[in-house]
PDB file of C-alpha atoms in Angstrom:
ATOM      1  CA  UNK A  22      -5.233  16.470  16.020  1.00 58.00           C
ATOM      2  CA  UNK A  23      -3.671  13.101  15.308  1.00 83.00           C
ATOM      3  CA  UNK A  24      -0.608  13.584  17.470  1.00 92.00           C
ATOM      4  CA  UNK A  25      -0.179  12.774  21.138  1.00 96.00           C
ATOM      5  CA  UNK A  26       1.970  15.089  23.254  1.00 97.00           C
ATOM      6  CA  UNK A  27       4.410  13.714  25.814  1.00 98.00           C
ATOM      7  CA  UNK A  28       5.657  16.253  28.360  1.00 97.00           C
ATOM      8  CA  UNK A  29       9.306  16.628  29.286  1.00 97.00           C
ATOM      9  CA  UNK A  30      12.278  18.941  28.923  1.00 96.00           C
ATOM     10  CA  UNK A  31      12.327  21.133  25.841  1.00 96.00           C
ATOM     11  CA  UNK A  32      14.886  19.924  23.292  1.00 95.00           C
ATOM     12  CA  UNK A  33      13.117  21.490  20.343  1.00 95.00           C
ATOM     13  CA  UNK A  34      10.192  20.426  18.215  1.00 97.00           C
ATOM     14  CA  UNK A  35      10.261  16.616  18.040  1.00 98.00           C
ATOM     15  CA  UNK A  36       7.650  14.763  16.005  1.00 97.00           C
ATOM     16  CA  UNK A  37       7.793  10.970  15.933  1.00 98.00           C
ATOM     17  CA  UNK A  38       5.947   8.994  13.241  1.00 98.00           C
ATOM     18  CA  UNK A  39       5.300   5.428  14.386  1.00 97.00           C
ATOM     19  CA  UNK A  40       3.249   2.279  13.960  1.00 97.00           C
ATOM     20  CA  UNK A  41       1.414   1.060  17.058  1.00 96.00           C
ATOM     21  CA  UNK A  42       2.683  -2.511  16.558  1.00 97.00           C
ATOM     22  CA  UNK A  43       6.315  -1.743  15.644  1.00 97.00           C
ATOM     23  CA  UNK A  44       8.894  -2.842  18.250  1.00 98.00           C
ATOM     24  CA  UNK A  45      11.454  -0.265  17.017  1.00 98.00           C
ATOM     25  CA  UNK A  46       8.839   2.465  17.330  1.00 98.00           C
ATOM     26  CA  UNK A  47       8.158   1.364  20.905  1.00 98.00           C
ATOM     27  CA  UNK A  48      11.886   1.376  21.643  1.00 98.00           C
ATOM     28  CA  UNK A  49      12.216   4.905  20.268  1.00 98.00           C
ATOM     29  CA  UNK A  50       9.309   6.128  22.437  1.00 98.00           C
ATOM     30  CA  UNK A  51      10.844   4.373  25.455  1.00 98.00           C
ATOM     31  CA  UNK A  52      14.200   6.034  24.799  1.00 98.00           C
ATOM     32  CA  UNK A  53      12.648   9.499  24.463  1.00 98.00           C
ATOM     33  CA  UNK A  54      10.695   8.871  27.682  1.00 98.00           C
ATOM     34  CA  UNK A  55      13.847   7.649  29.431  1.00 97.00           C
ATOM     35  CA  UNK A  56      15.780  10.820  28.604  1.00 97.00           C
ATOM     36  CA  UNK A  57      12.749  12.908  29.577  1.00 97.00           C
ATOM     37  CA  UNK A  58      12.258  15.089  26.509  1.00 97.00           C
ATOM     38  CA  UNK A  59       8.958  16.421  25.275  1.00 98.00           C
ATOM     39  CA  UNK A  60       7.752  15.193  21.908  1.00 98.00           C
ATOM     40  CA  UNK A  61       4.676  14.527  19.865  1.00 98.00           C
ATOM     41  CA  UNK A  62       3.975  11.202  18.209  1.00 98.00           C
ATOM     42  CA  UNK A  63       1.452   9.762  15.857  1.00 97.00           C
ATOM     43  CA  UNK A  64       0.644   6.069  15.340  1.00 97.00           C
ATOM     44  CA  UNK A  65       0.074   6.120  11.605  1.00 96.00           C
ATOM     45  CA  UNK A  66      -1.636   2.727  11.422  1.00 95.00           C
ATOM     46  CA  UNK A  67      -4.589   3.839  13.523  1.00 95.00           C
ATOM     47  CA  UNK A  68      -5.366   6.902  11.400  1.00 96.00           C
ATOM     48  CA  UNK A  69      -8.037   6.853   8.736  1.00 94.00           C
ATOM     49  CA  UNK A  70      -9.173   8.872   5.755  1.00 95.00           C
ATOM     50  CA  UNK A  71      -7.999  12.427   5.151  1.00 95.00           C
ATOM     51  CA  UNK A  72      -6.148  12.575   8.467  1.00 94.00           C
ATOM     52  CA  UNK A  73      -4.025   9.567   7.458  1.00 94.00           C
ATOM     53  CA  UNK A  74      -3.359  10.973   3.978  1.00 94.00           C
ATOM     54  CA  UNK A  75      -2.294  14.333   5.422  1.00 94.00           C
ATOM     55  CA  UNK A  76       0.111  12.738   7.897  1.00 94.00           C
ATOM     56  CA  UNK A  77       1.561  10.453   5.190  1.00 94.00           C
ATOM     57  CA  UNK A  78       2.247  13.493   2.996  1.00 95.00           C
ATOM     58  CA  UNK A  79       3.974  15.188   5.948  1.00 94.00           C
ATOM     59  CA  UNK A  80       6.080  12.077   6.552  1.00 95.00           C
ATOM     60  CA  UNK A  81       6.997  11.669   2.853  1.00 96.00           C
ATOM     61  CA  UNK A  82       8.578  15.124   2.955  1.00 95.00           C
ATOM     62  CA  UNK A  83      11.106  13.793   5.483  1.00 96.00           C
ATOM     63  CA  UNK A  84      11.199  10.108   4.619  1.00 96.00           C
ATOM     64  CA  UNK A  85       9.998   9.260   1.084  1.00 95.00           C
ATOM     65  CA  UNK A  86      10.022   5.526   1.899  1.00 95.00           C
ATOM     66  CA  UNK A  87       7.660   6.122   4.857  1.00 94.00           C
ATOM     67  CA  UNK A  88       9.514   3.674   7.078  1.00 96.00           C
ATOM     68  CA  UNK A  89       9.075   3.678  10.843  1.00 97.00           C
ATOM     69  CA  UNK A  90      10.025   5.075  13.238  1.00 98.00           C
ATOM     70  CA  UNK A  91      10.860   8.483  11.773  1.00 98.00           C
ATOM     71  CA  UNK A  92      11.758  11.307  14.145  1.00 98.00           C
ATOM     72  CA  UNK A  93      11.609  14.847  12.722  1.00 98.00           C
ATOM     73  CA  UNK A  94      13.771  17.239  14.717  1.00 97.00           C
ATOM     74  CA  UNK A  95      12.990  20.968  14.581  1.00 96.00           C
ATOM     75  CA  UNK A  96      11.652  20.670  11.043  1.00 95.00           C
ATOM     76  CA  UNK A  97      15.294  20.456   9.950  1.00 95.00           C
ATOM     77  CA  UNK A  98      16.350  16.818  10.122  1.00 95.00           C
ATOM     78  CA  UNK A  99      14.906  13.321  10.289  1.00 97.00           C
ATOM     79  CA  UNK A 100      16.279  10.283  12.095  1.00 98.00           C
ATOM     80  CA  UNK A 101      14.989   7.176  10.372  1.00 97.00           C
ATOM     81  CA  UNK A 102      14.853   3.977  12.375  1.00 97.00           C
ATOM     82  CA  UNK A 103      15.828   3.329  15.976  1.00 97.00           C
ATOM     83  CA  UNK A 104      19.209   5.048  16.234  1.00 97.00           C
ATOM     84  CA  UNK A 105      19.975   6.327  19.726  1.00 97.00           C
ATOM     85  CA  UNK A 106      23.243   8.005  18.722  1.00 97.00           C
ATOM     86  CA  UNK A 107      21.642   9.961  15.874  1.00 97.00           C
ATOM     87  CA  UNK A 108      18.757  10.983  18.130  1.00 97.00           C
ATOM     88  CA  UNK A 109      21.188  12.197  20.809  1.00 97.00           C
ATOM     89  CA  UNK A 110      23.184  14.096  18.201  1.00 96.00           C
ATOM     90  CA  UNK A 111      20.053  15.602  16.682  1.00 95.00           C
ATOM     91  CA  UNK A 112      18.694  16.938  19.952  1.00 95.00           C
ATOM     92  CA  UNK A 113      22.073  17.937  21.341  1.00 93.00           C
ATOM     93  CA  UNK A 114      22.542  15.655  24.320  1.00 90.00           C
TER      94      UNK A 114
END
């Protein structure tokens, strides 16, 4: 599996699409770590082949422009970019 799981309190199904070199992606991971929620993330730029294509198709469903970071919350909503207030609102804190 291409995703990495980070343990924490359960605030729903959180999947973060990132680039390993993106400062805003790193800030989003740091924020999620700071508030102690569990989430899965995938660094899209280190994927290859079919795995990369599959994850890009998943991301396009939520963010057609495939910009990073993109946080999918409970398969219902997507926060695009580093936006602490929208993340807090989305996970109910």
